[in-house]
CSV table of C-alpha atoms and ligand atoms in Angstrom, one decimal:
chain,number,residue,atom,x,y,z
A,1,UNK,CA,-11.9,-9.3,-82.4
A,2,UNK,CA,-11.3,-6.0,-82.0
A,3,UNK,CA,-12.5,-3.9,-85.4
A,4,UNK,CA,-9.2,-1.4,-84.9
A,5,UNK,CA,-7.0,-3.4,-83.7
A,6,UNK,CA,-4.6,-2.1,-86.4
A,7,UNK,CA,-4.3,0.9,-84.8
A,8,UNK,CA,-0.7,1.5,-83.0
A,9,UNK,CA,-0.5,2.3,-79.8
A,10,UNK,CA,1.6,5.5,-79.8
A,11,UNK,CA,-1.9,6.6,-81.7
A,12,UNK,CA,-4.4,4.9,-79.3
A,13,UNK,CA,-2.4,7.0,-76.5
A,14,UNK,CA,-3.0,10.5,-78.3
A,15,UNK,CA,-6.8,9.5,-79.1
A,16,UNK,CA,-8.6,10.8,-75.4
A,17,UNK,CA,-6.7,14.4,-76.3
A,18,UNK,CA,-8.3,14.0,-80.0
A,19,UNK,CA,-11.8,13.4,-78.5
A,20,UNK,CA,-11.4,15.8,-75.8
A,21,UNK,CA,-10.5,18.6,-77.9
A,22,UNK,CA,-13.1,17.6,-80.7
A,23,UNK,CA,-15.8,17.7,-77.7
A,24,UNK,CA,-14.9,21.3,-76.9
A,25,UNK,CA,-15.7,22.2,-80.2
A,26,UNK,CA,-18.4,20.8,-80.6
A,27,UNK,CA,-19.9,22.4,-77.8
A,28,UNK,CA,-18.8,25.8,-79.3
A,29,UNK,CA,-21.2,24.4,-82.2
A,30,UNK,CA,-17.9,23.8,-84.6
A,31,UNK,CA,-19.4,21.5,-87.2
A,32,UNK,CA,-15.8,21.0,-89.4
A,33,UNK,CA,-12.2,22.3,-89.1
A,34,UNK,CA,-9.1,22.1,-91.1
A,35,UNK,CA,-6.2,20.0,-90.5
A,36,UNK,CA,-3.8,22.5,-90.3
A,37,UNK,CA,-6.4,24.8,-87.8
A,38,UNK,CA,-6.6,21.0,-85.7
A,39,UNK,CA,-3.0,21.2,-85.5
A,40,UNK,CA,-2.9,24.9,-84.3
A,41,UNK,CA,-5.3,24.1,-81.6
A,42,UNK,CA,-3.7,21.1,-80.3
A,43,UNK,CA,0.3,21.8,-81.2
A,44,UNK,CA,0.9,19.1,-83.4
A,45,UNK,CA,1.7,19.6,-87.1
A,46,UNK,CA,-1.3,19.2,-89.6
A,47,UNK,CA,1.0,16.2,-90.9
A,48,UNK,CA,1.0,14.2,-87.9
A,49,UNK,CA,-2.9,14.5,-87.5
A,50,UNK,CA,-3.7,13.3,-91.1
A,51,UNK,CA,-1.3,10.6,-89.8
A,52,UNK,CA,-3.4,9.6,-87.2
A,53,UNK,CA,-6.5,9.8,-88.4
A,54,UNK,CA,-6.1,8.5,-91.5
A,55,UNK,CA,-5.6,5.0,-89.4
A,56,UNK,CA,-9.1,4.4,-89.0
A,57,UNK,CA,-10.6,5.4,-92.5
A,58,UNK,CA,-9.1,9.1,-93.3
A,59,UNK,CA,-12.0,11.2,-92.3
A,60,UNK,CA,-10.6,14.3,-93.5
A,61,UNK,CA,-12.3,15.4,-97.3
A,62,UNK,CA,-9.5,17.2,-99.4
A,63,UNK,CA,-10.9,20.8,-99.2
A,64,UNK,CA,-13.4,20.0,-96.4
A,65,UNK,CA,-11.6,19.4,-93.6
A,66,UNK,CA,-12.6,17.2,-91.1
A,67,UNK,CA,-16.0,17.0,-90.0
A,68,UNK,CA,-16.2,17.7,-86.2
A,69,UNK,CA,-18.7,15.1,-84.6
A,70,UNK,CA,-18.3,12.2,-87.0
A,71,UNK,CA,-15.1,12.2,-86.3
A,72,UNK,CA,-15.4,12.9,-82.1
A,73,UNK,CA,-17.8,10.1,-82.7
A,74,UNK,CA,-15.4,7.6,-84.6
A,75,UNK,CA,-12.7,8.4,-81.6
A,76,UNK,CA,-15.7,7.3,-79.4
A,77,UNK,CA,-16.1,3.9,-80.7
A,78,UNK,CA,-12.7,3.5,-81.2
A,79,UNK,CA,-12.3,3.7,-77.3
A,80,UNK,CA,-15.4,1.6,-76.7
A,81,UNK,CA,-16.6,4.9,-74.4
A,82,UNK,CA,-20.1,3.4,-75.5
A,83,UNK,CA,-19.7,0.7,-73.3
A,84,UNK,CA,-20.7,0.8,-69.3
A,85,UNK,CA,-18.2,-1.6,-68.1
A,86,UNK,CA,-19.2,-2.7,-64.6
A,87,UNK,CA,-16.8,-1.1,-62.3
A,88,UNK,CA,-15.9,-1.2,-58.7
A,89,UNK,CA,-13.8,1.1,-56.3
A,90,UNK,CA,-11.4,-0.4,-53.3
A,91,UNK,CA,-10.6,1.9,-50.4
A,92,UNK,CA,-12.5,4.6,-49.9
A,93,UNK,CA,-9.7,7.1,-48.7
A,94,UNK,CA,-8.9,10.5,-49.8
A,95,UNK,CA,-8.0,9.4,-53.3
A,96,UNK,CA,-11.0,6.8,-53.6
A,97,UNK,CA,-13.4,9.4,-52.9
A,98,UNK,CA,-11.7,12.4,-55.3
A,99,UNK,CA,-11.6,9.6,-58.2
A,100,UNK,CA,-15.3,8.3,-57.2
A,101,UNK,CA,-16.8,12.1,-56.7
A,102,UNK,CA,-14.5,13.4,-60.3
A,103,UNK,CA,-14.4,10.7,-63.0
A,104,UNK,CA,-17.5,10.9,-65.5
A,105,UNK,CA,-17.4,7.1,-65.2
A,106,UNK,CA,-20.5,7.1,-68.0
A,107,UNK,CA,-19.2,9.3,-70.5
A,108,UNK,CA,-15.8,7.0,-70.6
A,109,UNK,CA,-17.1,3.5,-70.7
A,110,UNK,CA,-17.3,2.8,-67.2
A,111,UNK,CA,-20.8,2.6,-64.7
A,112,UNK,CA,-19.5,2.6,-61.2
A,113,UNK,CA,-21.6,-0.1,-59.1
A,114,UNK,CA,-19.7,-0.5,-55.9
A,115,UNK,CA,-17.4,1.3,-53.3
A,116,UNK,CA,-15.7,-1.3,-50.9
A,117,UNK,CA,-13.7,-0.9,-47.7
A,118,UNK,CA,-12.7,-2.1,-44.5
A,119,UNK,CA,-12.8,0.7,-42.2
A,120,UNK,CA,-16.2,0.5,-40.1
A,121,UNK,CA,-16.2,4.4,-39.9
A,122,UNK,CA,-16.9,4.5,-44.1
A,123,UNK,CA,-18.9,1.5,-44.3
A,124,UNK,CA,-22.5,3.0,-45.0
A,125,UNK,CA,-21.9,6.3,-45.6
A,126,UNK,CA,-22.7,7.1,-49.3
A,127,UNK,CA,-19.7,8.5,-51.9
A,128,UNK,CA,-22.1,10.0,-55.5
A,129,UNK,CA,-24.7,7.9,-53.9
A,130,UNK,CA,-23.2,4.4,-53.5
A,131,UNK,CA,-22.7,3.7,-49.6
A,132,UNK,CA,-19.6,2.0,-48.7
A,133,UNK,CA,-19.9,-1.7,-48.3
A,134,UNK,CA,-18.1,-3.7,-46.1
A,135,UNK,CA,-15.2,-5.7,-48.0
A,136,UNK,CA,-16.1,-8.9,-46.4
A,137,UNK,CA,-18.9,-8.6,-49.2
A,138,UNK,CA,-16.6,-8.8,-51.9
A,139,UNK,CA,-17.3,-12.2,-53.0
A,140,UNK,CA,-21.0,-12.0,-52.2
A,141,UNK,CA,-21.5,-8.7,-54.0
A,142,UNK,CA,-19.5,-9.9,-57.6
A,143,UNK,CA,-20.8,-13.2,-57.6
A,144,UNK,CA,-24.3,-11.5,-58.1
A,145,UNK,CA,-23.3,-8.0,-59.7
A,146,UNK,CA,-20.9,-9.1,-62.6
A,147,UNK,CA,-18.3,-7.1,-62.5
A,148,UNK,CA,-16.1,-6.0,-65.0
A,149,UNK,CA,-12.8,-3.9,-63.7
A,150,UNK,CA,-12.0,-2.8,-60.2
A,151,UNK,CA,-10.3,0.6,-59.4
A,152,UNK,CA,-7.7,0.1,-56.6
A,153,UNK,CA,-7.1,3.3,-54.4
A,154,UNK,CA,-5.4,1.2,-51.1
A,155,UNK,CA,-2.2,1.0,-49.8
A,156,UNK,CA,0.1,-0.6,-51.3
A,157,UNK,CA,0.6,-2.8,-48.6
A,158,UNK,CA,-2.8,-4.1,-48.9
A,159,UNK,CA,-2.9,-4.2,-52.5
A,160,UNK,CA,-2.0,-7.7,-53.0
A,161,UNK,CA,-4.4,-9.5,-50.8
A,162,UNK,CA,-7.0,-7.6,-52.5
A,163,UNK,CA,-5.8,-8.2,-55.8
A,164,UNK,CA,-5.5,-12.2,-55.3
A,165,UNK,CA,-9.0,-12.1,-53.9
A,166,UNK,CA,-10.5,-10.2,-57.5
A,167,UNK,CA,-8.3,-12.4,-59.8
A,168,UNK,CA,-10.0,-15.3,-58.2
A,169,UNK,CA,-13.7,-13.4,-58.8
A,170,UNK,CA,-12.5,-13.4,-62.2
A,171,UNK,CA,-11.8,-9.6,-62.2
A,172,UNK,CA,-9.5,-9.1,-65.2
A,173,UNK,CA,-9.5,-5.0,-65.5
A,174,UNK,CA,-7.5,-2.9,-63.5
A,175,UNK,CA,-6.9,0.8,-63.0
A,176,UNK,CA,-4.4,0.9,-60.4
A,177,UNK,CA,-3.3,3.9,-57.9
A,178,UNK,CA,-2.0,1.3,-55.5
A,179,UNK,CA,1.1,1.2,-55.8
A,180,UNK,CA,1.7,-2.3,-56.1
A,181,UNK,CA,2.9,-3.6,-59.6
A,182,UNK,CA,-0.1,-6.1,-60.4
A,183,UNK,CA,1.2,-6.9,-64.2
A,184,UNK,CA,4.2,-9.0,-62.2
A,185,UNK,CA,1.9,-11.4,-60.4
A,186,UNK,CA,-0.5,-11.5,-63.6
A,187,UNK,CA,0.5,-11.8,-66.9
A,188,UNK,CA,-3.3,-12.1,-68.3
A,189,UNK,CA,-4.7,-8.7,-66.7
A,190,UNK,CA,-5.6,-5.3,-68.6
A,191,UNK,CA,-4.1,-2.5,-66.1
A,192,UNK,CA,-3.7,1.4,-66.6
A,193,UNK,CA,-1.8,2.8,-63.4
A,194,UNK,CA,-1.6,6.0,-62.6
A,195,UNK,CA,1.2,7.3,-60.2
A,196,UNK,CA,0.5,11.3,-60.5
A,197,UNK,CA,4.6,11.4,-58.7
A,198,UNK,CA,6.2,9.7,-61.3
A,199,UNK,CA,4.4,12.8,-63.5
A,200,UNK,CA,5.9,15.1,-60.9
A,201,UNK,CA,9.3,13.3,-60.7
A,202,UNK,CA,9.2,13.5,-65.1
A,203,UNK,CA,8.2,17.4,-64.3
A,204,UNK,CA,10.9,17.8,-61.8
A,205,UNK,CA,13.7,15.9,-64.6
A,206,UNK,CA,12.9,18.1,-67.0
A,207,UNK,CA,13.0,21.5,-65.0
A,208,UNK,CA,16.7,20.9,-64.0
A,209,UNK,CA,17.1,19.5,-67.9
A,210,UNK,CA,16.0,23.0,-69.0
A,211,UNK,CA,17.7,25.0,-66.1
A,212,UNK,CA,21.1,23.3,-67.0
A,213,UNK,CA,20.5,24.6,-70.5
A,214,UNK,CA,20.5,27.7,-69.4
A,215,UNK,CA,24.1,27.5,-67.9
B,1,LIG,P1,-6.3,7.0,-47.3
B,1,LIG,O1,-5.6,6.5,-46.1
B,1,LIG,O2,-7.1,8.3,-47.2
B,1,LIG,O3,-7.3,5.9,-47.9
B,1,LIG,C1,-6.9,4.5,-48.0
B,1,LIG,C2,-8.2,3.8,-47.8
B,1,LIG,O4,-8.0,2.4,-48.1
B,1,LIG,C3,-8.8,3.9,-46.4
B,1,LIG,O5,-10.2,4.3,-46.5
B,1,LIG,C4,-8.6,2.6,-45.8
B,1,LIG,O6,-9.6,2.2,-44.9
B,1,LIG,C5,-8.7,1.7,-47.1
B,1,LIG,N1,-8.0,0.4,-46.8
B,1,LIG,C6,-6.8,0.2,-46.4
B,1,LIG,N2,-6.6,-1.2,-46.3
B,1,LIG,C7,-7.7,-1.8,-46.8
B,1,LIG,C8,-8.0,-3.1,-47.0
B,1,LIG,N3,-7.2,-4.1,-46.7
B,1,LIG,N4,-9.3,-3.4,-47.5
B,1,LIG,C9,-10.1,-2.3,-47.8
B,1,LIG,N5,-9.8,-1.1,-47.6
B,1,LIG,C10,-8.6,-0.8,-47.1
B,1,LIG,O7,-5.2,7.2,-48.4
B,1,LIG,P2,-5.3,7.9,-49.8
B,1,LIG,O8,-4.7,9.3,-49.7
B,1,LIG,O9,-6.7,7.8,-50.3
B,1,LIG,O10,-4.3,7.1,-50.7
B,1,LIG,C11,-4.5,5.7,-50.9
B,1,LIG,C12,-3.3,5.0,-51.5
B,1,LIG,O11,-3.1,5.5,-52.8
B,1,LIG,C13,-2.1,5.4,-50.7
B,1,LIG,O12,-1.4,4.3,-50.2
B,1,LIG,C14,-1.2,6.1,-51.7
B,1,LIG,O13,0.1,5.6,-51.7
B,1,LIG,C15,-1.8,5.9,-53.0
B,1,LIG,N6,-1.8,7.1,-53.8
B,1,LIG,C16,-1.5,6.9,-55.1
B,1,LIG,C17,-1.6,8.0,-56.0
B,1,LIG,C18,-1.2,7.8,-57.4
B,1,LIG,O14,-1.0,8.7,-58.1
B,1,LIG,N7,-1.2,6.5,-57.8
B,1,LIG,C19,-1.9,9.3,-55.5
B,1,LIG,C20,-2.2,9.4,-54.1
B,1,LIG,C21,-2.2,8.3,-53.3
């Protein structure tokens, strides 16, 4: 069982901006900080962050603050990042290769182990020093590589096929760019997907929000 499970998700969801902005200052060699300077930095009132943090044991000291890595740390375990959850990549496009060549797989939990695709021109050549298998060697490569989550970067149209074929590897972990809706088909799947235009379409609703304002 999970040790936080108690923790809400509206909180869960604001954790990565916690640890990301407690990592910067750590690296600016900030050993403790205020609430109320926490809340400067990150826009949110000093309220809301003793909120949050007091979920997981109130690491803030009354007159102290809150001290900078125990706390980064905490956020850490919290999210598991000390886990290297086997991980492997589908299609081996445009997108497959920014998200293989960008994401610090390590520092966030994840090792990636394999790059898959079906397009004889990529199979072989090597994305962050993984080549491109074949994905004929799907079931070959997870039945002796155990795998934990698979990242899908194809078509949507190819999505599904794909899919069935890692639900029946046992593959329970999604992060999905297809846009295929994979929770529909499978009810007992963890998935995070990203569509980076339904940010754009939000961006684009709240322009013409704020434009009609102004009329
Ligand atoms: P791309 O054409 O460059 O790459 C797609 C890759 O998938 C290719 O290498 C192709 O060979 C491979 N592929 C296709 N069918 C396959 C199959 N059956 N088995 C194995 N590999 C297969 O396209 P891209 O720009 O990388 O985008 C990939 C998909 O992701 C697009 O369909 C796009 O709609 C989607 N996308 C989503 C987001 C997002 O925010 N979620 C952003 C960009 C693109």
């Amino acid at each position: 069982m999970h040790k936080y499970q108690n923790i809400s998700a509206p909180v869960i969801k604001r954790l990565p901006r916690y640890y990301r902005f407690l990592g910067e200052l750590l690296d600016k060699g900030v050993t403790r900080i205020s609430s109320r300077e926490l809340s400067q930095k990150m826009g949110l009132t000093a309220s809301q962050i003793r909120q949050d943090l007091n979920c997981f044991g109130g690491f803030g000291q009354q007159g102290y603050g809150y001290a900078v890595e125990s706390l980064y740390n905490e956020i850490g375990n919290i999210l598991g990042l000390d886990h290297n959850y086997n991980t492997i990549l589908i299609g081996a496009g445009n997108l497959g290769k920014a998200v293989a060549v960008h994401m610090s797989f390590e520092k966030r939990g994840f090792r990636l182990t394999g790059i898959f695709d079906n397009d004889k021109s990529k199979i072989g050549t090597k994305i962050r020093d993984i080549a491109v298998s074949d994905l004929a060697e799907l079931e070959d490569f997870c039945k002796n590589n155990n795998t934990d989550a698979a990242i899908l970067c194809v078509p949507k149209e190819a999505a599904p096929e794909i899919a069935e074929r890692l639900y029946s590897l046992g593959i329970r972990n999604y992060w999905n760019f297809s846009h295929y809706d994979l929770s529909v088909q499978y009810q007992d799947i963890v998935v995070e997907n990203v569509h980076l235009n339904d940010s754009l379409m939000i961006l684009c609703y709240r322009i013409t929000d704020a434009y009609e304002d102004q009329e």
